Rosetta silent file (secondary structure, phi, psi, omega in degrees, C-alpha in Angstrom):
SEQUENCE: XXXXXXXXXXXXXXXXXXXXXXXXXXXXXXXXXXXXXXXXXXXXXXXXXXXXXXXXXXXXXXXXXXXXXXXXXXXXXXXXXXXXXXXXXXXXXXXXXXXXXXXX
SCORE:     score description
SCORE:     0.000 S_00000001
   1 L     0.000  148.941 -157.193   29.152    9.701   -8.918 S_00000001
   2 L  -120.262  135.622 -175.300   25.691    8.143   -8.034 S_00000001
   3 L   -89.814  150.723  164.199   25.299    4.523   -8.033 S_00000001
   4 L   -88.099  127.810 -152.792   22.845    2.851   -9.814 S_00000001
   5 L   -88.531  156.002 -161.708   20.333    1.055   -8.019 S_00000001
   6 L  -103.767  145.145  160.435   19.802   -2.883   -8.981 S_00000001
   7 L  -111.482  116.231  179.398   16.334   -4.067   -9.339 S_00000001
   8 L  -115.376  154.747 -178.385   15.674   -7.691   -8.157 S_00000001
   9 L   -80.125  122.952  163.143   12.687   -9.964   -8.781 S_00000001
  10 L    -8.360  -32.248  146.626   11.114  -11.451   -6.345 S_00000001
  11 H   -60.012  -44.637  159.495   12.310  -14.641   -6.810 S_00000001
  12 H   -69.113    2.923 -156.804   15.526  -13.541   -5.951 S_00000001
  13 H  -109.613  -43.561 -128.480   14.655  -11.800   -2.797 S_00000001
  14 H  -104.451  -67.839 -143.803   12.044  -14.664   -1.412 S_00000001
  15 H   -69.269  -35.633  172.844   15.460  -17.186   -2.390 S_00000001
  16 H  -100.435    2.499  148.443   17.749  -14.983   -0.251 S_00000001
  17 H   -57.555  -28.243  161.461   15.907  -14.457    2.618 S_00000001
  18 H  -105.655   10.931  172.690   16.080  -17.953    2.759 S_00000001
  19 H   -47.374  -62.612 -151.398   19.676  -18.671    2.021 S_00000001
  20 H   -85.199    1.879 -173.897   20.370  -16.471    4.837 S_00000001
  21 H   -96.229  -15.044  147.799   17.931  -17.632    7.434 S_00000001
  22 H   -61.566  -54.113 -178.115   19.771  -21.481    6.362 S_00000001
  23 H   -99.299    3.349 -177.416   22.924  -20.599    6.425 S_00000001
  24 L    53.453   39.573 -174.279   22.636  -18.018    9.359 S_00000001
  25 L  -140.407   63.028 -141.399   24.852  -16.091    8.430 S_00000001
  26 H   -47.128  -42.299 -140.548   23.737  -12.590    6.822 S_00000001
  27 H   -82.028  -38.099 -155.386   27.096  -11.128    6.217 S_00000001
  28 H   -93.491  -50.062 -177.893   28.555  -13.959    4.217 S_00000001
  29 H   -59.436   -8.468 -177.571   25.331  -14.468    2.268 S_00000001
  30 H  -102.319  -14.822  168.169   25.109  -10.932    1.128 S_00000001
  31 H   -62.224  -63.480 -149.458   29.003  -11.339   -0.011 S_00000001
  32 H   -76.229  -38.173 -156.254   28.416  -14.398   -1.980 S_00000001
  33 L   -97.750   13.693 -155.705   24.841  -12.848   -3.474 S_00000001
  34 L     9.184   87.646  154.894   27.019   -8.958   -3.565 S_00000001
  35 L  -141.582  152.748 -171.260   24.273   -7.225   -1.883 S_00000001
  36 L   -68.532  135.419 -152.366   24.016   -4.903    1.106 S_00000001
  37 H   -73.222  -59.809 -145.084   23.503   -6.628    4.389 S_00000001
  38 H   -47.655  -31.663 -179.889   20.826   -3.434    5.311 S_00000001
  39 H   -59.883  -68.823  168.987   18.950   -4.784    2.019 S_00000001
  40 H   -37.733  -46.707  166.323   18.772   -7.858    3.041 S_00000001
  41 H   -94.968    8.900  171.985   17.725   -7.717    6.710 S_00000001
  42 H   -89.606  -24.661  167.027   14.747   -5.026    5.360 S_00000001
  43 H   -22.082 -106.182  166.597   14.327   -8.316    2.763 S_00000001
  44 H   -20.770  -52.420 -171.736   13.721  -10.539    6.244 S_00000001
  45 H   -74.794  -72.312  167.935   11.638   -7.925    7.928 S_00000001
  46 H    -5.498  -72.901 -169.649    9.068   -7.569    4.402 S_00000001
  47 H   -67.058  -45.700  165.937    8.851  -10.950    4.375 S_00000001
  48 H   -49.296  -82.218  152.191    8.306  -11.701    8.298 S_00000001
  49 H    13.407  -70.328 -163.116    5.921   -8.687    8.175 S_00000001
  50 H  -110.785  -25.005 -164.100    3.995   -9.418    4.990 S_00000001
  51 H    29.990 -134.907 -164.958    4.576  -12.959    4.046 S_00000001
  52 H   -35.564  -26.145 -161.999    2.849  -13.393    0.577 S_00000001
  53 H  -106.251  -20.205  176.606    2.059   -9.824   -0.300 S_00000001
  54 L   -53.083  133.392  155.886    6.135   -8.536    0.471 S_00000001
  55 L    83.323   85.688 -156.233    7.696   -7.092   -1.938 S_00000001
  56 L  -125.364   21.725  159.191    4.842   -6.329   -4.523 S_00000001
  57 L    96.187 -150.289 -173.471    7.003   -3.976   -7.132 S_00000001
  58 L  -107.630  161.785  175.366    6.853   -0.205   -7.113 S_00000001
  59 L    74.612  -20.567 -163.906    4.102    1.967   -6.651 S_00000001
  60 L   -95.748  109.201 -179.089    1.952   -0.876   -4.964 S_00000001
  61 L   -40.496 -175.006 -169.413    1.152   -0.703   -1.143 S_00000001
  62 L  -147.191  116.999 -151.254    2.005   -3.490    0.765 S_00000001
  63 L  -144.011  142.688  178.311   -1.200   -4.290    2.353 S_00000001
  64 L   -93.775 -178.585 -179.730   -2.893   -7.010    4.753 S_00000001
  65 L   -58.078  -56.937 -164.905   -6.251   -8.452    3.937 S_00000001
  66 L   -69.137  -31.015  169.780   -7.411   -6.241    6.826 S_00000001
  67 H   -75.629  -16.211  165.557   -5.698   -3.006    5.649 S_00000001
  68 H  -109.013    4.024  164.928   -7.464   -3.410    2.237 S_00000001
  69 H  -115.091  -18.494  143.112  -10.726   -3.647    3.726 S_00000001
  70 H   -39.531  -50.288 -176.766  -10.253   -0.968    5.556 S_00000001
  71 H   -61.621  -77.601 -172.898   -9.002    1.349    2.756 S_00000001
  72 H   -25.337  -38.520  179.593  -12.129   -0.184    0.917 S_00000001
  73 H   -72.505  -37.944 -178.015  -14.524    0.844    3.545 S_00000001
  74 H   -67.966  -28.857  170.863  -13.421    4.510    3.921 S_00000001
  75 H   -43.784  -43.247 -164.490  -13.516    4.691    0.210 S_00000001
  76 H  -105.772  -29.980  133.527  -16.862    3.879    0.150 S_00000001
  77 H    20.712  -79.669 -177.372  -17.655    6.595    3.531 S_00000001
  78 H   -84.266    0.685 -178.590  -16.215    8.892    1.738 S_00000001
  79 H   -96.738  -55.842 -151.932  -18.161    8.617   -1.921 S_00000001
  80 H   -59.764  -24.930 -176.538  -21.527    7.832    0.274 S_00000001
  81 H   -65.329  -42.839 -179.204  -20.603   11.118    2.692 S_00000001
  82 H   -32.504  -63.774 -159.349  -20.100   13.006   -0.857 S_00000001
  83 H   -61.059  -34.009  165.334  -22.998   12.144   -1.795 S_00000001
  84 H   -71.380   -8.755  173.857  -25.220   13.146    1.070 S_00000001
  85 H   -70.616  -61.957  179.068  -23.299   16.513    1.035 S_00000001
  86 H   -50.798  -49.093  167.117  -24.969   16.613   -2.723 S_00000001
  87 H   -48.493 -100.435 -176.381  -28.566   16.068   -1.528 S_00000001
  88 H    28.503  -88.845  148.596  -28.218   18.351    0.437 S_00000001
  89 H   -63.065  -24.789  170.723  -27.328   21.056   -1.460 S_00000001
  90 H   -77.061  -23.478  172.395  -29.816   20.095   -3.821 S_00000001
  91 H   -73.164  -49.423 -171.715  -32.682   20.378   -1.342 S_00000001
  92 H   -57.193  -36.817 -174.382  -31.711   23.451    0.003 S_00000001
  93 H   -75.918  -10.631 -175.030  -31.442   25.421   -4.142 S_00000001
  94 H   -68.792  -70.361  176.941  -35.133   23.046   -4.588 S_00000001
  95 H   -76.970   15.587  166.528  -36.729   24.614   -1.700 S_00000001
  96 H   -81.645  -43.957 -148.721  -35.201   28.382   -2.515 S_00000001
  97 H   -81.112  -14.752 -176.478  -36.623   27.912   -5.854 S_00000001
  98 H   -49.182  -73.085  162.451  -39.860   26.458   -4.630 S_00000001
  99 H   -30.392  -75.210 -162.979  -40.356   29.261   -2.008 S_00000001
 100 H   -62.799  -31.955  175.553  -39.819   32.339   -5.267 S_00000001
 101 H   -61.446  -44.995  172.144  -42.358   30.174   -7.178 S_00000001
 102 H   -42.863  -36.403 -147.506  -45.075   29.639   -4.619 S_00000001
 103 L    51.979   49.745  176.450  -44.696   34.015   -4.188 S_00000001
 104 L   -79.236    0.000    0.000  -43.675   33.168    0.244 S_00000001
């Protein structure tokens, strides 16, 4: 039978990373709060890691200032690289049609 996985908010997560980094003691804090210590010390790494932006729901990267200006730049790379692929092509069918008009 397949367990069903618990969804916690962020309050709760933020509040027991710091229970356990207070009472130092992972094992007992994941007893009292009945969660898996493995949760808990990826909990600690998120937050060490990420500070403000850990744990930012599903679907959402988990991203540094510098990792979203990054993404942002190749994003915009890759529309301006599009786009010079499209000139491109349009000069070369311009000056085909240019060329049959002319009669070269």
């Amino acid at each position: 039978m397949r367990r069903k996985s618990k969804h916690y908010t962020l309050e709760f997560k933020q509040k027991a990373v710091e229970l356990s980094y207070a009472k130092g003691n992972v094992k007992q804090v994941c007893e009292d709060l009945d969660i898996f210590p493995s949760v808990l010390y990826r909990w600690r790494k998120e937050l060490k890691d990420y500070g403000k932006n850990s744990f930012p729901g599903r679907g959402n990267p988990k991203m540094t200032d510098e990792e979203k200006e990054i993404a942002r730049l190749k994003k915009a790379l890759k529309d301006a690289e599009m786009e010079r692929d499209i000139l491109k092509k349009a000069i070369s069918i311009f000056s085909s049609s240019d060329k049959r008009n002319t009669g070269l």
